[in-house]
PDB file of C-alpha atoms in Angstrom:
ATOM      1  CA  UNK A  11     -11.932  93.352  27.140  1.00 76.00           C
ATOM      2  CA  UNK A  12     -13.424  89.911  26.722  1.00 82.00           C
ATOM      3  CA  UNK A  13     -15.512  89.140  23.630  1.00 83.00           C
ATOM      4  CA  UNK A  14     -18.853  87.460  24.338  1.00 84.00           C
ATOM      5  CA  UNK A  15     -19.688  85.788  20.999  1.00 86.00           C
ATOM      6  CA  UNK A  16     -23.139  86.734  19.785  1.00 85.00           C
ATOM      7  CA  UNK A  17     -23.696  89.083  22.749  1.00 86.00           C
ATOM      8  CA  UNK A  18     -21.056  91.824  22.859  1.00 85.00           C
ATOM      9  CA  UNK A  19     -18.095  92.437  25.150  1.00 88.00           C
ATOM     10  CA  UNK A  20     -17.314  92.421  28.849  1.00 89.00           C
ATOM     11  CA  UNK A  21     -14.837  94.630  30.660  1.00 87.00           C
ATOM     12  CA  UNK A  22     -14.065  94.060  34.312  1.00 90.00           C
ATOM     13  CA  UNK A  23     -11.601  94.473  37.135  1.00 89.00           C
ATOM     14  CA  UNK A  24     -11.077  92.727  40.450  1.00 90.00           C
ATOM     15  CA  UNK A  25     -11.261  94.750  43.657  1.00 89.00           C
ATOM     16  CA  UNK A  26      -8.853  94.286  46.566  1.00 89.00           C
ATOM     17  CA  UNK A  27     -11.581  92.285  48.318  1.00 87.00           C
ATOM     18  CA  UNK A  28     -11.662  89.826  45.394  1.00 87.00           C
ATOM     19  CA  UNK A  29     -14.965  90.904  43.829  1.00 89.00           C
ATOM     20  CA  UNK A  30     -15.178  91.321  40.096  1.00 90.00           C
ATOM     21  CA  UNK A  31     -16.949  94.458  38.895  1.00 91.00           C
ATOM     22  CA  UNK A  32     -17.680  94.757  35.238  1.00 90.00           C
ATOM     23  CA  UNK A  33     -19.744  96.103  32.407  1.00 89.00           C
ATOM     24  CA  UNK A  34     -21.256  94.038  29.636  1.00 89.00           C
ATOM     25  CA  UNK A  35     -21.840  96.026  26.456  1.00 87.00           C
ATOM     26  CA  UNK A  36     -24.360  94.230  24.282  1.00 87.00           C
ATOM     27  CA  UNK A  37     -24.370  94.404  20.494  1.00 83.00           C
ATOM     28  CA  UNK A  38     -27.584  96.452  20.578  1.00 83.00           C
ATOM     29  CA  UNK A  39     -25.876  99.131  22.713  1.00 81.00           C
ATOM     30  CA  UNK A  40     -27.383  98.128  26.069  1.00 86.00           C
ATOM     31  CA  UNK A  41     -25.036  98.094  29.039  1.00 89.00           C
ATOM     32  CA  UNK A  42     -25.219  95.998  32.183  1.00 92.00           C
ATOM     33  CA  UNK A  43     -23.279  96.584  35.402  1.00 93.00           C
ATOM     34  CA  UNK A  44     -22.302  93.340  37.164  1.00 93.00           C
ATOM     35  CA  UNK A  45     -20.821  92.557  40.589  1.00 94.00           C
ATOM     36  CA  UNK A  46     -19.551  89.128  41.618  1.00 91.00           C
ATOM     37  CA  UNK A  47     -20.246  87.350  44.874  1.00 89.00           C
ATOM     38  CA  UNK A  48     -17.655  88.062  47.601  1.00 84.00           C
ATOM     39  CA  UNK A  49     -17.145  84.335  48.261  1.00 86.00           C
ATOM     40  CA  UNK A  50     -17.234  83.148  44.638  1.00 85.00           C
ATOM     41  CA  UNK A  51     -15.828  85.602  42.049  1.00 79.00           C
ATOM     42  CA  UNK A  52     -17.291  83.499  39.219  1.00 83.00           C
ATOM     43  CA  UNK A  53     -20.850  83.946  40.525  1.00 90.00           C
ATOM     44  CA  UNK A  54     -22.709  87.187  39.744  1.00 91.00           C
ATOM     45  CA  UNK A  55     -24.596  88.425  42.821  1.00 92.00           C
ATOM     46  CA  UNK A  56     -25.875  91.712  41.389  1.00 92.00           C
ATOM     47  CA  UNK A  57     -26.586  93.000  37.912  1.00 93.00           C
ATOM     48  CA  UNK A  58     -28.520  95.944  36.577  1.00 93.00           C
ATOM     49  CA  UNK A  59     -29.174  97.338  33.121  1.00 93.00           C
ATOM     50  CA  UNK A  60     -28.062 100.935  32.624  1.00 88.00           C
ATOM     51  CA  UNK A  61     -29.398 103.442  30.110  1.00 85.00           C
ATOM     52  CA  UNK A  62     -26.926 105.609  28.232  1.00 78.00           C
ATOM     53  CA  UNK A  63     -27.716 108.511  30.543  1.00 77.00           C
ATOM     54  CA  UNK A  64     -27.276 106.335  33.652  1.00 82.00           C
ATOM     55  CA  UNK A  65     -23.946 105.047  32.331  1.00 78.00           C
ATOM     56  CA  UNK A  66     -22.764 108.604  31.769  1.00 71.00           C
ATOM     57  CA  UNK A  67     -23.955 109.666  35.231  1.00 74.00           C
ATOM     58  CA  UNK A  68     -22.149 106.763  36.916  1.00 77.00           C
ATOM     59  CA  UNK A  69     -18.960 107.451  34.969  1.00 72.00           C
ATOM     60  CA  UNK A  70     -19.060 111.092  35.980  1.00 67.00           C
ATOM     61  CA  UNK A  71     -19.827 110.303  39.614  1.00 68.00           C
ATOM     62  CA  UNK A  72     -16.693 108.193  39.674  1.00 71.00           C
ATOM     63  CA  UNK A  73     -14.631 110.349  37.310  1.00 64.00           C
ATOM     64  CA  UNK A  74     -15.107 113.914  38.580  1.00 60.00           C
ATOM     65  CA  UNK A  75     -13.729 113.304  42.085  1.00 62.00           C
ATOM     66  CA  UNK A  76     -10.868 111.265  40.608  1.00 64.00           C
ATOM     67  CA  UNK A  77      -9.916 114.077  38.236  1.00 63.00           C
ATOM     68  CA  UNK A  78      -9.913 116.647  41.028  1.00 64.00           C
ATOM     69  CA  UNK A  79      -7.969 114.274  43.331  1.00 65.00           C
ATOM     70  CA  UNK A  80      -5.369 113.596  40.622  1.00 67.00           C
ATOM     71  CA  UNK A  81      -4.935 117.296  39.970  1.00 61.00           C
ATOM     72  CA  UNK A  82      -4.571 117.950  43.693  1.00 61.00           C
ATOM     73  CA  UNK A  83      -1.966 115.202  44.016  1.00 64.00           C
ATOM     74  CA  UNK A  84      -0.049 116.487  41.004  1.00 60.00           C
ATOM     75  CA  UNK A  85      -0.031 120.048  42.303  1.00 55.00           C
ATOM     76  CA  UNK A  86       1.626 118.883  45.550  1.00 57.00           C
ATOM     77  CA  UNK A  87       4.559 117.714  43.441  1.00 52.00           C
ATOM     78  CA  UNK A  88       5.075 121.165  41.906  1.00 59.00           C
ATOM     79  CA  UNK A  89       5.919 123.957  44.321  1.00 63.00           C
ATOM     80  CA  UNK A  90       3.955 127.133  43.680  1.00 71.00           C
ATOM     81  CA  UNK A  91       1.284 125.539  41.467  1.00 75.00           C
ATOM     82  CA  UNK A  92      -2.256 125.135  42.754  1.00 81.00           C
ATOM     83  CA  UNK A  93      -5.573 123.789  41.469  1.00 81.00           C
ATOM     84  CA  UNK A  94      -8.807 125.682  42.058  1.00 85.00           C
ATOM     85  CA  UNK A  95     -12.412 125.118  41.088  1.00 86.00           C
ATOM     86  CA  UNK A  96     -14.122 128.339  40.037  1.00 90.00           C
ATOM     87  CA  UNK A  97     -17.928 128.372  39.831  1.00 90.00           C
ATOM     88  CA  UNK A  98     -19.285 130.201  36.792  1.00 91.00           C
ATOM     89  CA  UNK A  99     -22.353 132.117  37.930  1.00 90.00           C
ATOM     90  CA  UNK A 100     -25.326 132.411  35.557  1.00 89.00           C
ATOM     91  CA  UNK A 101     -24.735 136.183  35.500  1.00 89.00           C
ATOM     92  CA  UNK A 102     -21.025 135.826  34.672  1.00 92.00           C
ATOM     93  CA  UNK A 103     -19.900 137.824  31.634  1.00 94.00           C
ATOM     94  CA  UNK A 104     -18.716 134.500  30.162  1.00 95.00           C
ATOM     95  CA  UNK A 105     -22.032 132.636  30.477  1.00 95.00           C
ATOM     96  CA  UNK A 106     -22.786 131.575  26.878  1.00 96.00           C
ATOM     97  CA  UNK A 107     -19.389 132.702  25.577  1.00 95.00           C
ATOM     98  CA  UNK A 108     -16.412 130.620  24.390  1.00 96.00           C
ATOM     99  CA  UNK A 109     -13.437 129.875  26.615  1.00 95.00           C
ATOM    100  CA  UNK A 110     -11.059 131.599  24.171  1.00 94.00           C
ATOM    101  CA  UNK A 111     -12.705 134.953  24.860  1.00 95.00           C
ATOM    102  CA  UNK A 112     -11.459 134.822  28.460  1.00 95.00           C
ATOM    103  CA  UNK A 113      -7.856 135.015  27.218  1.00 95.00           C
ATOM    104  CA  UNK A 114      -7.168 133.294  30.533  1.00 94.00           C
ATOM    105  CA  UNK A 115      -3.679 131.962  29.852  1.00 91.00           C
ATOM    106  CA  UNK A 116      -2.515 135.228  28.264  1.00 93.00           C
ATOM    107  CA  UNK A 117      -3.946 137.409  31.041  1.00 94.00           C
ATOM    108  CA  UNK A 118      -3.091 135.254  34.080  1.00 93.00           C
ATOM    109  CA  UNK A 119      -0.763 132.370  33.046  1.00 92.00           C
ATOM    110  CA  UNK A 120      -3.504 130.069  34.421  1.00 92.00           C
ATOM    111  CA  UNK A 121      -4.703 127.030  32.467  1.00 92.00           C
ATOM    112  CA  UNK A 122      -8.298 125.828  32.327  1.00 93.00           C
ATOM    113  CA  UNK A 123      -7.856 122.048  32.512  1.00 90.00           C
ATOM    114  CA  UNK A 124     -11.475 120.890  32.817  1.00 90.00           C
ATOM    115  CA  UNK A 125     -15.063 122.014  33.189  1.00 91.00           C
ATOM    116  CA  UNK A 126     -17.595 120.134  35.279  1.00 89.00           C
ATOM    117  CA  UNK A 127     -21.142 120.600  33.991  1.00 88.00           C
ATOM    118  CA  UNK A 128     -24.169 118.862  35.480  1.00 83.00           C
ATOM    119  CA  UNK A 129     -21.898 116.235  37.043  1.00 76.00           C
ATOM    120  CA  UNK A 130     -20.076 115.536  33.755  1.00 82.00           C
ATOM    121  CA  UNK A 131     -16.345 116.158  33.484  1.00 84.00           C
ATOM    122  CA  UNK A 132     -15.304 117.845  30.261  1.00 87.00           C
ATOM    123  CA  UNK A 133     -11.481 117.560  30.246  1.00 86.00           C
ATOM    124  CA  UNK A 134      -9.143 119.823  28.286  1.00 88.00           C
ATOM    125  CA  UNK A 135     -11.778 122.165  26.847  1.00 92.00           C
ATOM    126  CA  UNK A 136     -10.818 123.822  23.563  1.00 92.00           C
ATOM    127  CA  UNK A 137     -10.942 127.586  22.957  1.00 94.00           C
ATOM    128  CA  UNK A 138     -14.313 127.197  21.186  1.00 94.00           C
ATOM    129  CA  UNK A 139     -15.883 125.497  24.262  1.00 95.00           C
ATOM    130  CA  UNK A 140     -18.916 127.576  25.318  1.00 96.00           C
ATOM    131  CA  UNK A 141     -19.399 128.164  29.054  1.00 96.00           C
ATOM    132  CA  UNK A 142     -22.795 127.884  30.730  1.00 94.00           C
ATOM    133  CA  UNK A 143     -23.943 129.322  34.035  1.00 91.00           C
ATOM    134  CA  UNK A 144     -23.451 126.711  36.744  1.00 90.00           C
ATOM    135  CA  UNK A 145     -20.248 125.289  35.234  1.00 92.00           C
ATOM    136  CA  UNK A 146     -17.416 124.523  37.622  1.00 89.00           C
ATOM    137  CA  UNK A 147     -14.159 125.578  35.932  1.00 92.00           C
ATOM    138  CA  UNK A 148     -11.037 123.670  37.049  1.00 90.00           C
ATOM    139  CA  UNK A 149      -7.925 125.845  36.728  1.00 91.00           C
ATOM    140  CA  UNK A 150      -4.232 125.336  37.477  1.00 88.00           C
ATOM    141  CA  UNK A 151      -1.684 128.051  38.180  1.00 89.00           C
ATOM    142  CA  UNK A 152       0.008 130.180  40.803  1.00 88.00           C
ATOM    143  CA  UNK A 153      -2.000 131.573  43.712  1.00 86.00           C
ATOM    144  CA  UNK A 154      -1.750 135.071  42.236  1.00 91.00           C
ATOM    145  CA  UNK A 155      -2.849 133.873  38.804  1.00 92.00           C
ATOM    146  CA  UNK A 156      -5.755 131.923  40.271  1.00 91.00           C
ATOM    147  CA  UNK A 157      -7.029 134.983  42.148  1.00 91.00           C
ATOM    148  CA  UNK A 158      -6.886 136.939  38.878  1.00 93.00           C
ATOM    149  CA  UNK A 159      -8.690 134.093  37.070  1.00 93.00           C
ATOM    150  CA  UNK A 160     -11.483 134.210  39.634  1.00 91.00           C
ATOM    151  CA  UNK A 161     -11.879 137.937  39.062  1.00 92.00           C
ATOM    152  CA  UNK A 162     -11.985 137.437  35.293  1.00 93.00           C
ATOM    153  CA  UNK A 163     -14.625 134.714  35.507  1.00 91.00           C
ATOM    154  CA  UNK A 164     -16.711 136.855  37.836  1.00 90.00           C
ATOM    155  CA  UNK A 165     -16.294 140.329  36.327  1.00 91.00           C
ATOM    156  CA  UNK A 166     -14.774 139.903  32.864  1.00 88.00           C
TER     157      UNK A 166
END
């Protein structure tokens, strides 16, 4: 993080191609996405202001696939453990109910590691997390446990 006196802060990274991509967070809360010129990394060739909602959407567009990819890579390292994504239908018995009521880990030895809602990743949900129809529930466990988890999410 680089302080920008009187303005805010800038965070950035350099891509393999040599471009700098960064975010300037202004003191008033505004955020600006910047991309440097391919030939001159000190020259900004593109910049756009982002609203809070747009910032969240971009973070989730980049974060959700990364989370799922990381889980998939980690599961390959552990024999017998798999990651599934279970859709929670609007008519599921758990629509509008807290995660703890599923008793998922007790009943199946499966762990709910994240929920994806409206493109936003909600990692490590607590037992009081309330499900909503349309959620995508990311679970980790054995194949047998995951099948049982799917049944629970669908039928209770």
